[in-house]
mmCIF file of C-alpha atoms and ligand atoms in Angstrom:
data_model
loop_
_atom_site.group_PDB
_atom_site.id
_atom_site.type_symbol
_atom_site.label_atom_id
_atom_site.label_comp_id
_atom_site.label_asym_id
_atom_site.label_seq_id
_atom_site.Cartn_x
_atom_site.Cartn_y
_atom_site.Cartn_z
ATOM 1 C CA MET A 101 28.317 73.355 83.300
ATOM 2 C CA MET A 102 31.506 72.954 81.485
ATOM 3 C CA GLU A 103 32.974 69.550 81.996
ATOM 4 C CA HIS A 104 36.349 69.464 83.713
ATOM 5 C CA PRO A 105 39.055 68.608 81.132
ATOM 6 C CA GLU A 106 40.519 65.871 83.508
ATOM 7 C CA ASN A 107 37.224 63.968 83.309
ATOM 8 C CA SER A 108 37.231 63.359 79.658
ATOM 9 C CA SER A 109 38.684 59.854 78.520
ATOM 10 C CA GLU A 110 41.034 61.407 75.802
ATOM 11 C CA TYR A 111 42.723 63.436 78.714
ATOM 12 C CA ALA A 112 46.212 62.097 78.989
ATOM 13 C CA GLY A 113 47.426 64.036 82.041
ATOM 14 C CA LEU A 114 50.076 66.166 80.148
ATOM 15 C CA GLN A 115 49.730 68.265 77.336
ATOM 16 C CA VAL A 116 52.382 69.536 75.209
ATOM 17 C CA ASN A 117 51.916 73.124 74.150
ATOM 18 C CA ALA A 118 52.715 74.573 70.902
ATOM 19 C CA GLY A 119 56.140 76.338 71.388
ATOM 20 C CA VAL A 120 56.934 79.755 70.631
ATOM 21 C CA ILE A 121 59.851 80.627 68.760
ATOM 22 C CA PRO A 122 62.304 82.404 70.591
ATOM 23 C CA MET A 123 63.424 85.974 70.064
ATOM 24 C CA GLY A 124 67.279 86.037 68.964
ATOM 25 C CA THR A 125 69.384 87.920 71.119
ATOM 26 C CA ARG A 126 70.364 89.999 68.260
ATOM 27 C CA ASN A 127 68.241 92.532 66.542
ATOM 28 C CA PRO A 128 67.726 90.920 63.000
ATOM 29 C CA TYR A 129 67.133 94.300 61.486
ATOM 30 C CA LEU A 130 70.734 95.594 62.512
ATOM 31 C CA ARG A 131 72.877 95.901 59.878
ATOM 32 C CA ARG A 132 75.830 93.247 60.285
ATOM 33 C CA GLY A 133 78.882 95.088 61.847
ATOM 34 C CA ARG A 134 77.324 98.426 62.194
ATOM 35 C CA PHE A 135 78.083 98.771 65.678
ATOM 36 C CA ALA A 136 80.704 96.230 65.832
ATOM 37 C CA GLN A 137 84.324 97.603 67.327
ATOM 38 C CA ARG A 138 86.644 97.594 64.676
ATOM 39 C CA HIS A 139 90.192 96.676 65.816
ATOM 40 C CA LEU A 140 92.487 99.498 65.182
ATOM 41 C CA THR A 141 96.173 99.198 64.168
ATOM 42 C CA ALA A 142 98.764 100.572 66.247
ATOM 43 C CA SER A 143 99.181 103.581 63.971
ATOM 44 C CA GLU A 144 95.342 104.361 64.253
ATOM 45 C CA TYR A 145 95.488 104.138 67.982
ATOM 46 C CA VAL A 146 98.484 106.563 68.022
ATOM 47 C CA GLU A 147 96.747 108.752 65.485
ATOM 48 C CA GLY A 148 93.572 109.069 67.577
ATOM 49 C CA ILE A 149 95.528 109.462 70.541
ATOM 50 C CA LEU A 150 97.523 112.363 69.412
ATOM 51 C CA LYS A 151 94.246 113.880 68.226
ATOM 52 C CA GLY A 152 93.112 113.701 71.579
ATOM 53 C CA ASN A 153 90.298 111.347 70.802
ATOM 54 C CA THR A 154 88.943 110.069 74.126
ATOM 55 C CA SER A 155 87.280 107.157 72.895
ATOM 56 C CA VAL A 156 90.520 105.853 71.354
ATOM 57 C CA LEU A 157 92.464 106.733 74.297
ATOM 58 C CA GLY A 158 90.180 104.757 76.508
ATOM 59 C CA GLN A 159 90.334 101.692 74.030
ATOM 60 C CA ALA A 160 94.287 101.977 74.169
ATOM 61 C CA VAL A 161 94.305 102.105 77.938
ATOM 62 C CA THR A 162 92.037 98.906 77.840
ATOM 63 C CA LEU A 163 94.645 97.354 75.629
ATOM 64 C CA VAL A 164 97.460 98.372 78.306
ATOM 65 C CA GLU A 165 95.492 96.799 80.979
ATOM 66 C CA SER A 166 94.827 93.606 79.193
ATOM 67 C CA THR A 167 96.807 90.454 80.017
ATOM 68 C CA HIS A 168 96.096 89.004 76.674
ATOM 69 C CA PRO A 169 99.735 88.626 75.092
ATOM 70 C CA ALA A 170 98.584 90.054 71.640
ATOM 71 C CA HIS A 171 96.811 92.769 73.441
ATOM 72 C CA GLN A 172 100.003 93.468 75.498
ATOM 73 C CA GLN A 173 102.197 93.350 72.459
ATOM 74 C CA MET A 174 100.133 96.042 70.512
ATOM 75 C CA ALA A 175 99.892 98.127 73.750
ATOM 76 C CA GLN A 176 103.803 98.353 74.133
ATOM 77 C CA GLU A 177 104.002 99.417 70.143
ATOM 78 C CA VAL A 178 101.368 102.185 70.958
ATOM 79 C CA ILE A 179 103.169 103.185 73.950
ATOM 80 C CA GLU A 180 106.485 103.165 72.230
ATOM 81 C CA LYS A 181 104.925 105.633 69.480
ATOM 82 C CA CYS A 182 103.368 107.601 71.879
ATOM 83 C CA LEU A 183 106.644 108.109 74.122
ATOM 84 C CA PRO A 184 108.210 110.979 72.056
ATOM 85 C CA TYR A 185 104.914 113.012 72.653
ATOM 86 C CA SER A 186 104.954 112.228 76.456
ATOM 87 C CA GLY A 187 106.485 113.984 79.487
ATOM 88 C CA ASN A 188 105.148 117.390 79.117
ATOM 89 C CA SER A 189 102.958 117.416 82.053
ATOM 90 C CA ILE A 190 102.753 118.001 85.864
ATOM 91 C CA ARG A 191 102.282 114.566 87.629
ATOM 92 C CA VAL A 192 100.788 114.975 91.023
ATOM 93 C CA GLY A 193 100.159 111.756 93.509
ATOM 94 C CA ILE A 194 97.298 112.104 95.975
ATOM 95 C CA SER A 195 97.042 109.624 98.628
ATOM 96 C CA GLY A 196 95.226 109.343 101.860
ATOM 97 C CA VAL A 197 93.346 106.672 103.960
ATOM 98 C CA PRO A 198 89.752 105.604 102.951
ATOM 99 C CA GLY A 199 87.554 108.405 104.064
ATOM 100 C CA ALA A 200 90.008 111.070 104.057
ATOM 101 C CA GLY A 201 88.107 112.929 101.401
ATOM 102 C CA LYS A 202 90.072 111.994 98.371
ATOM 103 C CA SER A 203 87.132 112.029 95.707
ATOM 104 C CA THR A 204 85.656 115.028 97.214
ATOM 105 C CA SER A 205 89.030 116.750 97.252
ATOM 106 C CA ILE A 206 90.071 115.593 93.727
ATOM 107 C CA ASP A 207 86.765 117.030 92.448
ATOM 108 C CA GLU A 208 87.423 120.340 93.794
ATOM 109 C CA PHE A 209 91.349 120.397 93.195
ATOM 110 C CA GLY A 210 90.611 119.383 89.403
ATOM 111 C CA LEU A 211 88.027 121.879 88.827
ATOM 112 C CA HIS A 212 90.379 124.608 90.464
ATOM 113 C CA VAL A 213 93.323 123.631 88.397
ATOM 114 C CA LEU A 214 91.430 123.511 85.275
ATOM 115 C CA ARG A 215 89.847 126.902 85.842
ATOM 116 C CA GLU A 216 93.212 128.627 86.956
ATOM 117 C CA TYR A 217 95.545 126.992 84.602
ATOM 118 C CA GLY A 218 93.582 125.691 81.854
ATOM 119 C CA GLY A 219 94.755 122.571 79.776
ATOM 120 C CA LYS A 220 93.419 119.058 80.305
ATOM 121 C CA LEU A 221 93.403 116.947 83.332
ATOM 122 C CA ALA A 222 93.430 112.900 83.540
ATOM 123 C CA VAL A 223 92.742 111.435 86.827
ATOM 124 C CA LEU A 224 94.238 107.805 87.129
ATOM 125 C CA ALA A 225 94.495 105.568 90.189
ATOM 126 C CA ILE A 226 96.293 102.813 91.551
ATOM 127 C CA ASP A 227 94.101 100.488 93.996
ATOM 128 C CA PRO A 228 96.328 98.146 95.950
ATOM 129 C CA SER A 229 93.340 95.853 97.075
ATOM 130 C CA SER A 230 93.019 94.257 93.750
ATOM 131 C CA GLU A 231 96.044 92.314 94.499
ATOM 132 C CA ARG A 232 94.650 90.240 97.646
ATOM 133 C CA THR A 233 91.016 90.535 97.938
ATOM 134 C CA LYS A 234 90.319 91.098 94.035
ATOM 135 C CA GLY A 235 88.060 94.049 95.253
ATOM 136 C CA SER A 236 88.664 97.594 95.058
ATOM 137 C CA ILE A 237 88.689 100.221 97.902
ATOM 138 C CA LEU A 238 88.946 103.007 95.524
ATOM 139 C CA GLY A 239 85.580 101.538 93.880
ATOM 140 C CA ASP A 240 84.595 101.625 90.277
ATOM 141 C CA LYS A 241 81.881 103.815 90.541
ATOM 142 C CA THR A 242 82.468 107.565 89.423
ATOM 143 C CA ARG A 243 83.423 109.222 92.447
ATOM 144 C CA MET A 244 84.152 112.683 91.034
ATOM 145 C CA GLU A 245 80.723 114.077 90.169
ATOM 146 C CA LYS A 246 81.583 117.378 88.735
ATOM 147 C CA LEU A 247 84.932 116.502 87.263
ATOM 148 C CA SER A 248 83.553 113.398 85.559
ATOM 149 C CA VAL A 249 81.348 115.631 83.190
ATOM 150 C CA HIS A 250 83.993 118.180 82.606
ATOM 151 C CA PRO A 251 84.922 118.278 78.892
ATOM 152 C CA ASP A 252 88.616 118.480 79.685
ATOM 153 C CA SER A 253 88.946 115.790 82.148
ATOM 154 C CA PHE A 254 89.554 111.922 81.623
ATOM 155 C CA ILE A 255 88.978 109.778 84.534
ATOM 156 C CA ARG A 256 90.095 105.957 84.820
ATOM 157 C CA PRO A 257 89.791 103.637 87.604
ATOM 158 C CA SER A 258 92.560 101.525 88.653
ATOM 159 C CA PRO A 259 93.653 98.659 86.677
ATOM 160 C CA SER A 260 92.326 95.706 88.475
ATOM 161 C CA ALA A 261 94.555 92.673 87.501
ATOM 162 C CA GLY A 262 97.652 91.262 88.838
ATOM 163 C CA SER A 263 100.208 92.076 91.500
ATOM 164 C CA LEU A 264 100.719 95.700 92.862
ATOM 165 C CA GLY A 265 103.654 96.122 90.416
ATOM 166 C CA GLY A 266 101.725 95.269 87.697
ATOM 167 C CA VAL A 267 98.784 97.582 88.333
ATOM 168 C CA ALA A 268 101.186 100.380 89.039
ATOM 169 C CA ARG A 269 103.224 99.647 85.662
ATOM 170 C CA LYS A 270 99.857 100.003 83.802
ATOM 171 C CA THR A 271 98.982 103.274 85.503
ATOM 172 C CA ARG A 272 102.463 104.564 84.533
ATOM 173 C CA GLU A 273 101.992 103.451 81.022
ATOM 174 C CA THR A 274 98.621 105.122 80.953
ATOM 175 C CA ILE A 275 100.339 108.445 82.148
ATOM 176 C CA ILE A 276 102.375 108.177 78.615
ATOM 177 C CA LEU A 277 99.170 107.722 76.772
ATOM 178 C CA CYS A 278 97.409 110.702 78.377
ATOM 179 C CA GLU A 279 100.425 112.874 77.880
ATOM 180 C CA ALA A 280 100.414 112.072 74.479
ATOM 181 C CA ALA A 281 96.794 112.887 74.307
ATOM 182 C CA GLY A 282 97.528 116.399 75.361
ATOM 183 C CA TYR A 283 96.720 115.890 79.074
ATOM 184 C CA ASP A 284 99.171 118.085 80.923
ATOM 185 C CA LYS A 285 98.141 117.660 84.161
ATOM 186 C CA ILE A 286 97.845 114.278 85.892
ATOM 187 C CA PHE A 287 96.612 113.081 88.993
ATOM 188 C CA VAL A 288 97.342 109.671 90.321
ATOM 189 C CA GLU A 289 95.195 108.758 93.281
ATOM 190 C CA THR A 290 96.173 106.033 95.788
ATOM 191 C CA VAL A 291 94.880 104.749 98.969
ATOM 192 C CA GLY A 292 96.973 105.271 101.801
ATOM 193 C CA VAL A 293 97.356 101.782 102.966
ATOM 194 C CA GLY A 294 101.191 100.789 102.328
ATOM 195 C CA GLN A 295 103.234 99.950 99.428
ATOM 196 C CA SER A 296 100.872 101.499 96.776
ATOM 197 C CA GLU A 297 102.116 104.916 97.772
ATOM 198 C CA THR A 298 105.708 103.943 97.297
ATOM 199 C CA ALA A 299 104.500 102.900 93.692
ATOM 200 C CA CYS A 300 102.555 106.160 93.162
ATOM 201 C CA HIS A 301 105.335 108.005 94.406
ATOM 202 C CA SER A 302 107.727 106.552 91.971
ATOM 203 C CA MET A 303 105.556 107.871 89.088
ATOM 204 C CA VAL A 304 104.755 111.523 90.286
ATOM 205 C CA ASP A 305 106.501 114.806 90.395
ATOM 206 C CA PHE A 306 104.644 115.945 93.526
ATOM 207 C CA PHE A 307 103.434 113.540 96.152
ATOM 208 C CA LEU A 308 100.453 115.235 98.120
ATOM 209 C CA LEU A 309 99.464 113.282 101.394
ATOM 210 C CA ILE A 310 95.864 114.061 102.935
ATOM 211 C CA GLN A 311 95.350 113.653 106.418
ATOM 212 C CA LEU A 312 92.892 114.006 108.831
ATOM 213 C CA ALA A 313 93.246 115.616 112.290
ATOM 214 C CA GLY A 314 92.997 113.724 115.301
ATOM 215 C CA THR A 315 93.019 110.058 114.158
ATOM 216 C CA GLY A 316 96.642 109.535 115.492
ATOM 217 C CA ASP A 317 97.922 109.205 111.649
ATOM 218 C CA GLU A 318 100.533 111.750 112.485
ATOM 219 C CA LEU A 319 102.542 108.835 114.004
ATOM 220 C CA GLN A 320 101.287 106.174 111.485
ATOM 221 C CA GLY A 321 102.731 108.208 108.640
ATOM 222 C CA ILE A 322 105.960 108.491 110.238
ATOM 223 C CA LYS A 323 106.070 104.718 111.082
ATOM 224 C CA ARG A 324 105.090 103.591 107.516
ATOM 225 C CA GLY A 325 107.683 106.024 106.114
ATOM 226 C CA ILE A 326 105.025 107.765 104.218
ATOM 227 C CA MET A 327 106.011 111.345 105.458
ATOM 228 C CA GLU A 328 109.407 111.254 104.095
ATOM 229 C CA MET A 329 107.661 110.746 100.592
ATOM 230 C CA ALA A 330 105.495 113.768 100.912
ATOM 231 C CA ASP A 331 106.215 117.075 99.125
ATOM 232 C CA GLY A 332 103.079 118.260 100.875
ATOM 233 C CA ILE A 333 100.767 117.360 103.509
ATOM 234 C CA VAL A 334 97.205 118.630 103.601
ATOM 235 C CA ILE A 335 94.650 118.220 106.286
ATOM 236 C CA ASN A 336 91.285 117.999 105.109
ATOM 237 C CA LYS A 337 87.785 118.807 106.984
ATOM 238 C CA CYS A 338 89.273 121.969 108.261
ATOM 239 C CA ASP A 339 85.522 123.052 108.717
ATOM 240 C CA GLY A 340 82.775 123.708 111.472
ATOM 241 C CA ASN A 341 84.009 122.785 114.712
ATOM 242 C CA ASN A 342 87.132 120.745 113.389
ATOM 243 C CA VAL A 343 89.184 123.882 112.631
ATOM 244 C CA ASP A 344 91.001 124.173 115.953
ATOM 245 C CA LYS A 345 91.916 120.451 115.808
ATOM 246 C CA CYS A 346 93.192 120.725 112.326
ATOM 247 C CA ARG A 347 95.485 123.655 113.154
ATOM 248 C CA LEU A 348 96.736 121.590 116.002
ATOM 249 C CA ALA A 349 97.482 118.865 113.725
ATOM 250 C CA ALA A 350 99.151 120.980 111.214
ATOM 251 C CA THR A 351 101.578 122.014 114.083
ATOM 252 C CA GLN A 352 102.224 118.494 114.971
ATOM 253 C CA PHE A 353 102.861 117.379 111.451
ATOM 254 C CA CYS A 354 105.230 120.509 111.110
ATOM 255 C CA ASN A 355 107.126 119.533 113.927
ATOM 256 C CA ALA A 356 107.137 115.776 112.819
ATOM 257 C CA LEU A 357 108.509 116.880 109.542
ATOM 258 C CA HIS A 358 111.397 118.440 111.350
ATOM 259 C CA LEU A 359 112.603 115.052 112.504
ATOM 260 C CA PHE A 360 113.553 114.242 109.066
ATOM 261 C CA PRO A 361 116.520 115.494 106.907
ATOM 262 C CA MET A 362 116.106 117.967 104.356
ATOM 263 C CA PRO A 363 114.836 116.169 101.114
ATOM 264 C CA GLU A 364 117.151 115.971 98.128
ATOM 265 C CA SER A 365 114.685 118.404 96.328
ATOM 266 C CA GLY A 366 115.773 121.148 98.450
ATOM 267 C CA TRP A 367 112.051 121.545 99.221
ATOM 268 C CA THR A 368 110.561 121.867 102.630
ATOM 269 C CA PRO A 369 107.273 120.047 102.504
ATOM 270 C CA GLN A 370 104.551 122.498 103.682
ATOM 271 C CA VAL A 371 101.524 121.562 106.139
ATOM 272 C CA LEU A 372 98.289 123.144 104.876
ATOM 273 C CA CYS A 373 94.583 122.902 106.092
ATOM 274 C CA TYR A 374 91.715 123.037 103.869
ATOM 275 C CA SER A 375 88.059 121.863 103.508
ATOM 276 C CA GLY A 376 87.280 119.816 100.218
ATOM 277 C CA PHE A 377 83.771 119.796 100.920
ATOM 278 C CA TYR A 378 83.466 123.502 101.478
ATOM 279 C CA GLY A 379 86.051 124.488 98.762
ATOM 280 C CA THR A 380 88.208 126.545 101.430
ATOM 281 C CA GLY A 381 92.038 126.551 101.217
ATOM 282 C CA ILE A 382 92.290 124.823 97.730
ATOM 283 C CA LYS A 383 94.020 127.785 96.126
ATOM 284 C CA GLU A 384 96.926 127.676 98.761
ATOM 285 C CA ILE A 385 97.198 124.000 98.122
ATOM 286 C CA TRP A 386 97.753 124.373 94.300
ATOM 287 C CA ASP A 387 100.088 127.592 94.618
ATOM 288 C CA MET A 388 102.175 125.356 96.691
ATOM 289 C CA VAL A 389 102.307 122.576 94.161
ATOM 290 C CA TYR A 390 103.145 125.106 91.371
ATOM 291 C CA ALA A 391 105.882 126.806 93.707
ATOM 292 C CA TYR A 392 107.373 123.065 93.982
ATOM 293 C CA VAL A 393 107.374 122.663 90.435
ATOM 294 C CA ALA A 394 108.999 126.110 89.688
ATOM 295 C CA HIS A 395 111.462 125.347 92.372
ATOM 296 C CA ALA A 396 112.487 121.812 91.273
ATOM 297 C CA LYS A 397 112.771 122.722 87.733
ATOM 298 C CA ALA A 398 114.909 125.674 88.457
ATOM 299 C CA ASN A 399 117.420 123.514 90.514
ATOM 300 C CA GLY A 400 117.291 120.564 88.031
ATOM 301 C CA TYR A 401 115.804 118.154 90.637
ATOM 302 C CA PHE A 402 112.450 117.847 88.355
ATOM 303 C CA GLU A 403 114.383 116.379 85.617
ATOM 304 C CA HIS A 404 116.571 114.271 88.058
ATOM 305 C CA ARG A 405 113.443 112.740 89.628
ATOM 306 C CA ARG A 406 112.080 111.920 86.512
ATOM 307 C CA ASN A 407 115.176 110.107 85.189
ATOM 308 C CA GLU A 408 115.405 108.324 88.600
ATOM 309 C CA GLN A 409 111.999 107.163 88.027
ATOM 310 C CA ALA A 410 112.627 105.835 84.426
ATOM 311 C CA LYS A 411 115.377 104.036 85.756
ATOM 312 C CA PHE A 412 113.464 102.497 88.637
ATOM 313 C CA TRP A 413 110.680 101.310 86.309
ATOM 314 C CA MET A 414 113.351 99.723 83.980
ATOM 315 C CA TYR A 415 114.141 97.459 86.829
ATOM 316 C CA GLU A 416 110.636 96.968 88.083
ATOM 317 C CA SER A 417 109.796 95.725 84.381
ATOM 318 C CA ILE A 418 112.885 93.465 84.466
ATOM 319 C CA ASN A 419 111.770 91.936 87.873
ATOM 320 C CA GLU A 420 108.098 91.530 86.671
ATOM 321 C CA GLN A 421 109.168 89.790 83.440
ATOM 322 C CA LEU A 422 111.519 87.666 85.169
ATOM 323 C CA ARG A 423 108.905 86.532 87.708
ATOM 324 C CA ASN A 424 106.206 85.911 85.117
ATOM 325 C CA SER A 425 108.619 83.914 83.123
ATOM 326 C CA PHE A 426 109.659 81.766 86.104
ATOM 327 C CA TYR A 427 105.999 81.426 87.492
ATOM 328 C CA GLN A 428 104.281 80.971 84.379
ATOM 329 C CA ASN A 429 106.574 78.088 82.995
ATOM 330 C CA PRO A 430 104.348 74.957 83.050
ATOM 331 C CA THR A 431 107.189 72.740 84.156
ATOM 332 C CA ILE A 432 107.649 74.861 87.138
ATOM 333 C CA GLU A 433 104.049 75.479 87.770
ATOM 334 C CA THR A 434 103.786 71.478 88.346
ATOM 335 C CA LEU A 435 107.221 71.156 90.462
ATOM 336 C CA LEU A 436 106.055 74.178 92.797
ATOM 337 C CA GLN A 437 103.205 72.278 94.050
ATOM 338 C CA ALA A 438 105.372 69.454 94.861
ATOM 339 C CA GLN A 439 108.153 71.461 96.331
ATOM 340 C CA GLU A 440 105.577 73.592 98.343
ATOM 341 C CA GLN A 441 104.261 70.207 99.970
ATOM 342 C CA ASP A 442 107.874 69.075 100.726
ATOM 343 C CA VAL A 443 108.365 72.539 102.710
ATOM 344 C CA LEU A 444 105.155 72.371 104.358
ATOM 345 C CA GLN A 445 105.734 68.884 105.610
ATOM 346 C CA GLY A 446 109.354 69.841 106.727
ATOM 347 C CA LYS A 447 110.894 67.272 104.453
ATOM 348 C CA LYS A 448 113.048 70.317 102.783
ATOM 349 C CA THR A 449 114.146 73.747 103.911
ATOM 350 C CA SER A 450 112.363 76.600 101.934
ATOM 351 C CA PHE A 451 116.152 77.717 100.745
ATOM 352 C CA VAL A 452 116.666 74.046 99.261
ATOM 353 C CA ALA A 453 113.305 74.133 97.659
ATOM 354 C CA ALA A 454 113.939 77.519 96.004
ATOM 355 C CA LYS A 455 117.400 76.341 94.956
ATOM 356 C CA GLN A 456 116.063 73.408 93.260
ATOM 357 C CA LEU A 457 113.406 75.151 91.550
ATOM 358 C CA LEU A 458 115.506 77.708 90.167
ATOM 359 C CA ASP A 459 118.156 75.297 89.228
ATOM 360 C CA GLN A 460 115.627 73.511 87.189
ATOM 361 C CA TYR A 461 114.191 76.624 85.532
ATOM 362 C CA PHE A 462 117.711 77.755 84.442
ATOM 363 C CA ARG A 463 118.208 74.302 83.170
ATOM 364 C CA LEU A 464 115.033 74.671 80.994
ATOM 365 C CA LEU A 465 116.228 77.863 79.605
ATOM 366 C CA LYS A 466 119.248 76.480 78.073
HETATM 367 P P1 GDP B 137 87.797 109.058 100.033
HETATM 368 O O1 GDP B 137 87.390 107.554 100.577
HETATM 369 O O2 GDP B 137 89.123 109.371 100.565
HETATM 370 O O3 GDP B 137 87.604 109.072 98.440
HETATM 371 O O4 GDP B 137 86.760 110.067 100.734
HETATM 372 P P2 GDP B 137 85.535 110.825 100.192
HETATM 373 O O5 GDP B 137 85.784 111.869 99.313
HETATM 374 O O6 GDP B 137 84.498 109.768 99.816
HETATM 375 O O7 GDP B 137 84.983 111.501 101.666
HETATM 376 C C1 GDP B 137 84.563 110.626 102.693
HETATM 377 C C2 GDP B 137 83.565 111.345 103.417
HETATM 378 O O8 GDP B 137 84.000 112.539 104.193
HETATM 379 C C3 GDP B 137 82.335 111.635 102.743
HETATM 380 O O9 GDP B 137 81.008 111.704 103.604
HETATM 381 C C4 GDP B 137 82.600 113.325 102.577
HETATM 382 O O10 GDP B 137 81.466 113.913 102.396
HETATM 383 C C5 GDP B 137 83.376 113.785 103.429
HETATM 384 N N1 GDP B 137 84.306 114.926 103.492
HETATM 385 C C6 GDP B 137 85.069 115.086 102.428
HETATM 386 N N2 GDP B 137 85.744 116.133 102.439
HETATM 387 C C7 GDP B 137 85.439 116.685 103.406
HETATM 388 C C8 GDP B 137 85.400 118.129 104.159
HETATM 389 O O11 GDP B 137 86.141 118.770 103.664
HETATM 390 N N3 GDP B 137 84.739 118.397 105.035
HETATM 391 C C9 GDP B 137 83.773 117.527 105.771
HETATM 392 N N4 GDP B 137 83.315 117.941 106.891
HETATM 393 N N5 GDP B 137 83.663 116.337 105.169
HETATM 394 C C10 GDP B 137 84.326 115.975 104.121
#
């Protein structure tokens, strides 16, 4: 019988095994730099975008979304160079509460629009949840299964960093890049949970509100001021034994719309029923969108709305940059904490604390 090693006088209890040379995490046979991403110059980005190269477009959008100052500077250069080639599209905002059927519908809407009108479609998003929870409501997974594999579509999830204003600005800048890349139809999807809809409305030509029947949303929409923004209200899931309920809801929405004054566009918002899942009623929705565009182009409102939006975004950018300059100032950052404590402990009023901080900030600027 073999002696147990522990009974040997030479046994020391522990034994050090010969080591194994660890495998590198890099493949040594791979030629250096073969797959390394080369940084493009601004002109190279622009050239790629104008050629409709989706990989370059994707990289440029990443640049727009980056918070790195060097990236931001480059992004602004690219956007500026793309600006003369932008604007040639129909921008449609699509909003609805989670579960309203946005992904299902956008998949169908997109296929319909590409089939009937040709061209190229970009689907962008504004996800408001990124601000507070850092999570996303719309989700990052590809939710539009058919559209995502269509050669003429470009789908991009919501930018995730920063305030809602920041997220929305990035989406707006992405619209410019997409248009320069030849995307003549832009969908901007947003979750119907509040301010993100206003942001979305401020960058689209037509704002489409997806509603469900029997959820009491008819009143909610009025309360939140969303219905006033809608150029069209569409009631989804009008299928099976839900049809009657949807028709009833459509009447209620129509009645509610009469409570509002005539929109500036001179267009009476329409209410339509459809089923995103079964693909019924989709054509009528897009006939409506295109009828609106023809109407608004004829009476000059299309141009007017875009000009107003450009003005709005100029002020938004000023506000954002002022805010960032203030909050990212190192001296202010330190003072803020102290002032915050004073306010919390009732030593100072909020107004006085704010004034002192701003005075200090303006002194620092001198
Ligand atoms: P989102 O959260 O707004 O993007 O909604 P989804 O597109 O993910 O849809 C939410 C749920 O509603 C899914 O289970 C869909 O299958 C379902 N749904 C979407 N459209 C329809 C429809 O037209 N009819 C029916 N019956 N169900 C639908």
